[in-house]
Amino acid sequence: MSYVQLSTFDLVLASLLLLINGAISFGYRLNLEKGIAIAAVRMVLQLALIALLLKVVFATDAFWPTLLFALLMLAATVYEVASHQSRRIAGWMGYALAGGPPFVAGLVTTLFAVVAIIGADPWYAPRFFLPILGMIVGNALAGAGLVLDTLADGASRDRQAIEARLALGQSRFVALQDVMRRAVRAGMLPILSTMSTAGIVAIPGMMTGQILAGADPAEAAKYQVMILFLIAGATGLAVLAAAFGSVMLLTDERHRLRLDRLEASKG
Amino acid sequence: MLASGVQLDVGSRTRAILRAEHIKIEGLSPLSFQVGGGECLALEAPSGAGKTRLLRALADLDPSTGRVFVDGAERSEMPATAWRAMVRYVSAEPAWWTGTARDALPAKKDQQTRAVRIVSALGLTPADLDKDLATLSTGQRHRLALARSLVDDPRVLLLDEPTTGLDPASAALVEELIRYRLLSGSIVILASHDAALRQRLARARLQIGKRPPPQQSAFRAQP
């Protein structure tokens, strides 16, 4: 088995498929032509930039560039998640809540992976560290984002029931336990369904990549299994931390519901 | 008498006392008043003037400046949960988080017994506690919510429209229950649109939401 390099012409050939999307949008007056074009250009530019940066970081194989790249990755993903939330906690705390738990959980599990499982040398070797961190944090961010959404929506919708419980002298964690449970479930469901359908609906992206790169499918499957375990662990931690953090921020130390801390709905 | 606020004393000889000092509700001048055990203070104000906000502030459900004491203990000195176990706000719009009223009650045996007694006093049957709340009428849910608020015997009751939406017979039962609570020494602060109810239950009234008439001053402000 050998790795087949793609030429620029190959990519142009593949991009022709987007013309179908454009034609559909035009035919049904979906007004998506511009959106499709922008998304496609963004994708190409972003991936090219990432590839370039990764090349530089891999070449140095040093600690600080690796860390810097990890932080840049985090900032971009947090911004992406936070800007898609329907109702978020106002101010920088909203971003901290969206990014903090996934990043910390992702960092811990990635360290666990490169040190204890893979045994990379040095442990921060960017070729292992960065892709694994990226995958884990990306998934944990999605889970935490669901938690934040579900909790903010649930607390707003169940405001009267929550305040009735608070008025009876229940603590904020008791009064919000139903919403919190719902939010944690919502945050965990995607990774559960990913695990239970892995390989059935489609070969997972990373495994596909390894197979295309010429790896033995069994070895590729092992890596995929490891990464899914890591993602599941990190998502669990991030989801729980995001749920606790949300409850803390949506209430105050006097056990009051503080929906005033939510930004107005963007619709 | 404080120039900036309203001072009012009710039944200060009795044991339990609720004292509010300079409670600031947006749009109102700071309120100071005192209610003793066994006494009912009626809030009189036009709709939207801040009756509900005042009751919520007393229960510490909304942030507010000023101080509230019950028997000398200030609300910020104790955990909010302990404060609300003592100072109970009963909303005009009761909400439930369980399928039946019984699921929302504390599991303690004596409180279950009290719940049955209170529910019976309010013209409901103990079986209503186990019915699906969605199948009960608004009035039944309203009375069940009142019962739920009373099972742990809070000393201060902040009642927000306790009889609104009830038929006359049920309203009379609720009124009777409030009267009984007063006899047993509870402090009651009542917000109600029913002037006759306020008249019958409360010996003291607190008028809020009206700006005091401009003061006649011997001195004219210099421009």
mmCIF file of N, CA, C and O in Angstrom, chain A residues 133-204:
data_model
loop_
_atom_site.group_PDB
_atom_site.id
_atom_site.type_symbol
_atom_site.label_atom_id
_atom_site.label_comp_id
_atom_site.label_asym_id
_atom_site.label_seq_id
_atom_site.Cartn_x
_atom_site.Cartn_y
_atom_site.Cartn_z
ATOM 1 N N LEU A 133 -5.130 16.663 20.749
ATOM 2 C CA LEU A 133 -5.766 17.743 21.518
ATOM 3 C C LEU A 133 -6.904 18.364 20.704
ATOM 4 O O LEU A 133 -7.994 18.616 21.220
ATOM 5 N N GLY A 134 -6.633 18.598 19.422
ATOM 6 C CA GLY A 134 -7.650 19.213 18.578
ATOM 7 C C GLY A 134 -8.925 18.403 18.523
ATOM 8 O O GLY A 134 -10.027 18.935 18.691
ATOM 9 N N MET A 135 -8.782 17.109 18.307
ATOM 10 C CA MET A 135 -9.972 16.253 18.206
ATOM 11 C C MET A 135 -10.727 16.207 19.524
ATOM 12 O O MET A 135 -11.950 16.298 19.566
ATOM 13 N N ILE A 136 -9.975 16.063 20.615
ATOM 14 C CA ILE A 136 -10.633 15.935 21.918
ATOM 15 C C ILE A 136 -11.319 17.237 22.303
ATOM 16 O O ILE A 136 -12.503 17.254 22.678
ATOM 17 N N VAL A 137 -10.582 18.345 22.176
ATOM 18 C CA VAL A 137 -11.175 19.623 22.584
ATOM 19 C C VAL A 137 -12.371 19.969 21.697
ATOM 20 O O VAL A 137 -13.395 20.450 22.173
ATOM 21 N N GLY A 138 -12.250 19.684 20.398
ATOM 22 C CA GLY A 138 -13.364 19.971 19.502
ATOM 23 C C GLY A 138 -14.630 19.260 19.925
ATOM 24 O O GLY A 138 -15.710 19.862 20.002
ATOM 25 N N ASN A 139 -14.503 17.970 20.240
ATOM 26 C CA ASN A 139 -15.678 17.200 20.662
ATOM 27 C C ASN A 139 -16.190 17.645 22.027
ATOM 28 O O ASN A 139 -17.396 17.751 22.248
ATOM 29 N N ALA A 140 -15.258 17.903 22.956
ATOM 30 C CA ALA A 140 -15.672 18.332 24.294
ATOM 31 C C ALA A 140 -16.369 19.690 24.224
ATOM 32 O O ALA A 140 -17.327 19.941 24.945
ATOM 33 N N LEU A 141 -15.888 20.548 23.316
ATOM 34 C CA LEU A 141 -16.515 21.858 23.154
ATOM 35 C C LEU A 141 -17.954 21.714 22.670
ATOM 36 O O LEU A 141 -18.853 22.407 23.144
ATOM 37 N N ALA A 142 -18.157 20.796 21.733
ATOM 38 C CA ALA A 142 -19.517 20.587 21.238
ATOM 39 C C ALA A 142 -20.419 20.125 22.374
ATOM 40 O O ALA A 142 -21.546 20.619 22.531
ATOM 41 N N GLY A 143 -19.912 19.191 23.197
ATOM 42 C CA GLY A 143 -20.706 18.711 24.328
ATOM 43 C C GLY A 143 -20.997 19.822 25.316
ATOM 44 O O GLY A 143 -22.140 20.001 25.757
ATOM 45 N N ALA A 144 -19.969 20.587 25.660
ATOM 46 C CA ALA A 144 -20.155 21.673 26.630
ATOM 47 C C ALA A 144 -21.102 22.726 26.069
ATOM 48 O O ALA A 144 -21.919 23.292 26.803
ATOM 49 N N GLY A 145 -20.999 22.983 24.757
ATOM 50 C CA GLY A 145 -21.913 23.952 24.149
ATOM 51 C C GLY A 145 -23.361 23.519 24.292
ATOM 52 O O GLY A 145 -24.241 24.334 24.603
ATOM 53 N N LEU A 146 -23.610 22.218 24.090
ATOM 54 C CA LEU A 146 -24.969 21.705 24.272
ATOM 55 C C LEU A 146 -25.433 21.887 25.711
ATOM 56 O O LEU A 146 -26.593 22.229 25.968
ATOM 57 N N VAL A 147 -24.521 21.663 26.652
ATOM 58 C CA VAL A 147 -24.870 21.825 28.063
ATOM 59 C C VAL A 147 -25.267 23.277 28.349
ATOM 60 O O VAL A 147 -26.295 23.545 28.973
ATOM 61 N N LEU A 148 -24.462 24.205 27.864
ATOM 62 C CA LEU A 148 -24.740 25.612 28.134
ATOM 63 C C LEU A 148 -26.092 26.013 27.530
ATOM 64 O O LEU A 148 -26.894 26.704 28.164
ATOM 65 N N ASP A 149 -26.331 25.569 26.289
ATOM 66 C CA ASP A 149 -27.599 25.888 25.639
ATOM 67 C C ASP A 149 -28.778 25.316 26.414
ATOM 68 O O ASP A 149 -29.753 26.006 26.701
ATOM 69 N N THR A 150 -28.675 24.016 26.741
ATOM 70 C CA THR A 150 -29.789 23.348 27.407
ATOM 71 C C THR A 150 -30.055 23.975 28.769
ATOM 72 O O THR A 150 -31.210 24.178 29.158
ATOM 73 N N LEU A 151 -28.982 24.317 29.487
ATOM 74 C CA LEU A 151 -29.171 24.884 30.822
ATOM 75 C C LEU A 151 -29.770 26.285 30.763
ATOM 76 O O LEU A 151 -30.682 26.612 31.517
ATOM 77 N N ALA A 152 -29.270 27.094 29.834
ATOM 78 C CA ALA A 152 -29.796 28.455 29.741
ATOM 79 C C ALA A 152 -31.262 28.424 29.303
ATOM 80 O O ALA A 152 -32.106 29.103 29.889
ATOM 81 N N ASP A 153 -31.559 27.611 28.286
ATOM 82 C CA ASP A 153 -32.945 27.505 27.827
ATOM 83 C C ASP A 153 -33.839 26.932 28.919
ATOM 84 O O ASP A 153 -34.928 27.438 29.181
ATOM 85 N N GLY A 154 -33.356 25.848 29.543
ATOM 86 C CA GLY A 154 -34.161 25.184 30.570
ATOM 87 C C GLY A 154 -34.422 26.095 31.756
ATOM 88 O O GLY A 154 -35.544 26.155 32.271
ATOM 89 N N ALA A 155 -33.400 26.815 32.200
ATOM 90 C CA ALA A 155 -33.576 27.704 33.350
ATOM 91 C C ALA A 155 -34.553 28.825 33.016
ATOM 92 O O ALA A 155 -35.332 29.254 33.863
ATOM 93 N N SER A 156 -34.517 29.292 31.755
ATOM 94 C CA SER A 156 -35.458 30.343 31.366
ATOM 95 C C SER A 156 -36.870 29.791 31.300
ATOM 96 O O SER A 156 -37.819 30.409 31.780
ATOM 97 N N ARG A 157 -36.992 28.616 30.689
ATOM 98 C CA ARG A 157 -38.333 28.064 30.512
ATOM 99 C C ARG A 157 -38.936 27.625 31.848
ATOM 100 O O ARG A 157 -40.118 27.832 32.101
ATOM 101 N N ASP A 158 -38.136 27.019 32.701
ATOM 102 C CA ASP A 158 -38.647 26.512 33.989
ATOM 103 C C ASP A 158 -38.448 27.520 35.116
ATOM 104 O O ASP A 158 -38.394 27.136 36.281
ATOM 105 N N ARG A 159 -38.333 28.790 34.773
ATOM 106 C CA ARG A 159 -38.031 29.798 35.774
ATOM 107 C C ARG A 159 -38.991 29.720 36.967
ATOM 108 O O ARG A 159 -38.569 29.719 38.119
ATOM 109 N N GLN A 160 -40.295 29.624 36.663
ATOM 110 C CA GLN A 160 -41.268 29.645 37.758
ATOM 111 C C GLN A 160 -41.108 28.442 38.681
ATOM 112 O O GLN A 160 -41.156 28.580 39.904
ATOM 113 N N ALA A 161 -40.899 27.262 38.090
ATOM 114 C CA ALA A 161 -40.736 26.072 38.927
ATOM 115 C C ALA A 161 -39.460 26.167 39.753
ATOM 116 O O ALA A 161 -39.443 25.818 40.931
ATOM 117 N N ILE A 162 -38.383 26.666 39.139
ATOM 118 C CA ILE A 162 -37.121 26.786 39.861
ATOM 119 C C ILE A 162 -37.267 27.782 41.010
ATOM 120 O O ILE A 162 -36.832 27.535 42.137
ATOM 121 N N GLU A 163 -37.936 28.903 40.726
ATOM 122 C CA GLU A 163 -38.089 29.904 41.788
ATOM 123 C C GLU A 163 -39.030 29.406 42.874
ATOM 124 O O GLU A 163 -38.858 29.751 44.047
ATOM 125 N N ALA A 164 -40.004 28.591 42.487
ATOM 126 C CA ALA A 164 -40.877 28.010 43.513
ATOM 127 C C ALA A 164 -40.048 27.138 44.456
ATOM 128 O O ALA A 164 -40.229 27.162 45.677
ATOM 129 N N ARG A 165 -39.118 26.392 43.896
ATOM 130 C CA ARG A 165 -38.280 25.529 44.727
ATOM 131 C C ARG A 165 -37.345 26.356 45.596
ATOM 132 O O ARG A 165 -37.129 26.038 46.773
ATOM 133 N N LEU A 166 -36.782 27.415 45.015
ATOM 134 C CA LEU A 166 -35.898 28.277 45.800
ATOM 135 C C LEU A 166 -36.679 28.928 46.940
ATOM 136 O O LEU A 166 -36.193 29.029 48.065
ATOM 137 N N ALA A 167 -37.919 29.357 46.636
ATOM 138 C CA ALA A 167 -38.743 30.019 47.655
ATOM 139 C C ALA A 167 -39.036 29.069 48.806
ATOM 140 O O ALA A 167 -39.253 29.496 49.934
ATOM 141 N N LEU A 168 -39.045 27.760 48.521
ATOM 142 C CA LEU A 168 -39.298 26.778 49.584
ATOM 143 C C LEU A 168 -38.041 26.490 50.394
ATOM 144 O O LEU A 168 -38.057 25.650 51.287
ATOM 145 N N GLY A 169 -36.950 27.164 50.063
ATOM 146 C CA GLY A 169 -35.733 26.985 50.842
ATOM 147 C C GLY A 169 -34.789 25.943 50.282
ATOM 148 O O GLY A 169 -33.851 25.532 50.948
ATOM 149 N N GLN A 170 -35.035 25.499 49.040
ATOM 150 C CA GLN A 170 -34.110 24.537 48.447
ATOM 151 C C GLN A 170 -32.869 25.269 47.936
ATOM 152 O O GLN A 170 -32.943 26.425 47.549
ATOM 153 N N SER A 171 -31.743 24.567 47.924
ATOM 154 C CA SER A 171 -30.505 25.187 47.456
ATOM 155 C C SER A 171 -30.524 25.268 45.934
ATOM 156 O O SER A 171 -31.335 24.623 45.273
ATOM 157 N N ARG A 172 -29.607 26.069 45.393
ATOM 158 C CA ARG A 172 -29.628 26.272 43.947
ATOM 159 C C ARG A 172 -29.365 24.987 43.176
ATOM 160 O O ARG A 172 -29.927 24.777 42.111
ATOM 161 N N PHE A 173 -28.525 24.106 43.727
ATOM 162 C CA PHE A 173 -28.241 22.876 42.992
ATOM 163 C C PHE A 173 -29.418 21.911 43.049
ATOM 164 O O PHE A 173 -29.644 21.151 42.113
ATOM 165 N N VAL A 174 -30.178 21.957 44.149
ATOM 166 C CA VAL A 174 -31.380 21.117 44.208
ATOM 167 C C VAL A 174 -32.454 21.696 43.293
ATOM 168 O O VAL A 174 -33.081 20.980 42.512
ATOM 169 N N ALA A 175 -32.632 23.017 43.354
ATOM 170 C CA ALA A 175 -33.689 23.643 42.569
ATOM 171 C C ALA A 175 -33.451 23.477 41.073
ATOM 172 O O ALA A 175 -34.391 23.405 40.293
ATOM 173 N N LEU A 176 -32.186 23.410 40.682
ATOM 174 C CA LEU A 176 -31.865 23.305 39.253
ATOM 175 C C LEU A 176 -31.491 21.885 38.835
ATOM 176 O O LEU A 176 -30.994 21.675 37.726
ATOM 177 N N GLN A 177 -31.729 20.893 39.718
ATOM 178 C CA GLN A 177 -31.193 19.563 39.408
ATOM 179 C C GLN A 177 -31.840 18.942 38.179
ATOM 180 O O GLN A 177 -31.163 18.243 37.413
ATOM 181 N N ASP A 178 -33.127 19.202 37.969
ATOM 182 C CA ASP A 178 -33.778 18.608 36.794
ATOM 183 C C ASP A 178 -33.187 19.176 35.506
ATOM 184 O O ASP A 178 -32.888 18.443 34.568
ATOM 185 N N VAL A 179 -33.042 20.498 35.468
ATOM 186 C CA VAL A 179 -32.466 21.143 34.287
ATOM 187 C C VAL A 179 -31.029 20.668 34.080
ATOM 188 O O VAL A 179 -30.598 20.394 32.963
ATOM 189 N N MET A 180 -30.314 20.560 35.199
ATOM 190 C CA MET A 180 -28.914 20.168 35.119
ATOM 191 C C MET A 180 -28.790 18.748 34.565
ATOM 192 O O MET A 180 -27.944 18.469 33.717
ATOM 193 N N ARG A 181 -29.647 17.869 35.047
ATOM 194 C CA ARG A 181 -29.613 16.484 34.571
ATOM 195 C C ARG A 181 -29.893 16.444 33.071
ATOM 196 O O ARG A 181 -29.230 15.747 32.307
ATOM 197 N N ARG A 182 -30.896 17.230 32.659
ATOM 198 C CA ARG A 182 -31.239 17.287 31.238
ATOM 199 C C ARG A 182 -30.043 17.770 30.413
ATOM 200 O O ARG A 182 -29.754 17.243 29.343
ATOM 201 N N ALA A 183 -29.356 18.787 30.942
ATOM 202 C CA ALA A 183 -28.240 19.382 30.206
ATOM 203 C C ALA A 183 -27.088 18.390 30.086
ATOM 204 O O ALA A 183 -26.474 18.259 29.017
ATOM 205 N N VAL A 184 -26.781 17.680 31.171
ATOM 206 C CA VAL A 184 -25.677 16.722 31.126
ATOM 207 C C VAL A 184 -25.995 15.607 30.140
ATOM 208 O O VAL A 184 -25.152 15.177 29.351
ATOM 209 N N ARG A 185 -27.250 15.153 30.160
ATOM 210 C CA ARG A 185 -27.667 14.129 29.180
ATOM 211 C C ARG A 185 -27.461 14.635 27.761
ATOM 212 O O ARG A 185 -26.881 13.934 26.928
ATOM 213 N N ALA A 186 -27.942 15.855 27.505
ATOM 214 C CA ALA A 186 -27.831 16.418 26.155
ATOM 215 C C ALA A 186 -26.372 16.496 25.727
ATOM 216 O O ALA A 186 -26.048 16.224 24.577
ATOM 217 N N GLY A 187 -25.496 16.850 26.676
ATOM 218 C CA GLY A 187 -24.083 16.989 26.338
ATOM 219 C C GLY A 187 -23.412 15.654 26.067
ATOM 220 O O GLY A 187 -22.454 15.577 25.300
ATOM 221 N N MET A 188 -23.905 14.576 26.703
ATOM 222 C CA MET A 188 -23.256 13.267 26.564
ATOM 223 C C MET A 188 -23.791 12.459 25.386
ATOM 224 O O MET A 188 -23.116 11.559 24.895
ATOM 225 N N LEU A 189 -25.014 12.754 24.946
ATOM 226 C CA LEU A 189 -25.640 11.906 23.926
ATOM 227 C C LEU A 189 -24.846 11.827 22.617
ATOM 228 O O LEU A 189 -24.705 10.731 22.067
ATOM 229 N N PRO A 190 -24.309 12.938 22.086
ATOM 230 C CA PRO A 190 -23.602 12.830 20.805
ATOM 231 C C PRO A 190 -22.446 11.842 20.836
ATOM 232 O O PRO A 190 -22.328 11.010 19.932
ATOM 233 N N ILE A 191 -21.614 11.876 21.887
ATOM 234 C CA ILE A 191 -20.466 10.972 21.909
ATOM 235 C C ILE A 191 -20.941 9.536 22.098
ATOM 236 O O ILE A 191 -20.365 8.596 21.546
ATOM 237 N N LEU A 192 -22.041 9.347 22.849
ATOM 238 C CA LEU A 192 -22.578 7.993 23.007
ATOM 239 C C LEU A 192 -23.031 7.448 21.660
ATOM 240 O O LEU A 192 -22.746 6.297 21.314
ATOM 241 N N SER A 193 -23.735 8.282 20.893
ATOM 242 C CA SER A 193 -24.212 7.781 19.605
ATOM 243 C C SER A 193 -23.044 7.631 18.637
ATOM 244 O O SER A 193 -23.051 6.719 17.807
ATOM 245 N N THR A 194 -22.021 8.491 18.759
ATOM 246 C CA THR A 194 -20.841 8.322 17.910
ATOM 247 C C THR A 194 -20.191 6.969 18.170
ATOM 248 O O THR A 194 -19.837 6.237 17.244
ATOM 249 N N MET A 195 -20.072 6.639 19.468
ATOM 250 C CA MET A 195 -19.430 5.368 19.809
ATOM 251 C C MET A 195 -20.263 4.192 19.331
ATOM 252 O O MET A 195 -19.729 3.220 18.786
ATOM 253 N N SER A 196 -21.589 4.276 19.536
ATOM 254 C CA SER A 196 -22.398 3.096 19.229
ATOM 255 C C SER A 196 -22.610 2.916 17.733
ATOM 256 O O SER A 196 -22.960 1.837 17.295
ATOM 257 N N THR A 197 -22.412 3.984 16.936
ATOM 258 C CA THR A 197 -22.577 3.811 15.495
ATOM 259 C C THR A 197 -21.243 3.817 14.766
ATOM 260 O O THR A 197 -21.226 3.701 13.543
ATOM 261 N N ALA A 198 -20.138 3.937 15.526
ATOM 262 C CA ALA A 198 -18.825 4.035 14.876
ATOM 263 C C ALA A 198 -18.597 2.853 13.945
ATOM 264 O O ALA A 198 -18.739 1.692 14.339
ATOM 265 N N GLY A 199 -18.280 3.140 12.702
ATOM 266 C CA GLY A 199 -17.976 2.070 11.763
ATOM 267 C C GLY A 199 -19.195 1.503 11.062
ATOM 268 O O GLY A 199 -19.071 0.849 10.036
ATOM 269 N N ILE A 200 -20.394 1.723 11.606
ATOM 270 C CA ILE A 200 -21.596 1.177 10.970
ATOM 271 C C ILE A 200 -22.085 2.134 9.900
ATOM 272 O O ILE A 200 -22.215 1.798 8.732
ATOM 273 N N VAL A 201 -22.342 3.366 10.314
ATOM 274 C CA VAL A 201 -22.845 4.350 9.365
ATOM 275 C C VAL A 201 -21.722 4.785 8.423
ATOM 276 O O VAL A 201 -21.899 4.904 7.220
ATOM 277 N N ALA A 202 -20.535 5.024 8.997
ATOM 278 C CA ALA A 202 -19.415 5.458 8.171
ATOM 279 C C ALA A 202 -18.133 5.133 8.902
ATOM 280 O O ALA A 202 -18.118 5.020 10.134
ATOM 281 N N ILE A 203 -17.073 4.991 8.178
ATOM 282 C CA ILE A 203 -15.771 4.813 8.822
ATOM 283 C C ILE A 203 -15.358 6.175 9.371
ATOM 284 O O ILE A 203 -15.394 7.171 8.650
ATOM 285 N N PRO A 204 -15.023 6.239 10.640
ATOM 286 C CA PRO A 204 -14.706 7.535 11.253
ATOM 287 C C PRO A 204 -13.596 8.272 10.510
ATOM 288 O O PRO A 204 -12.734 7.640 9.887
#
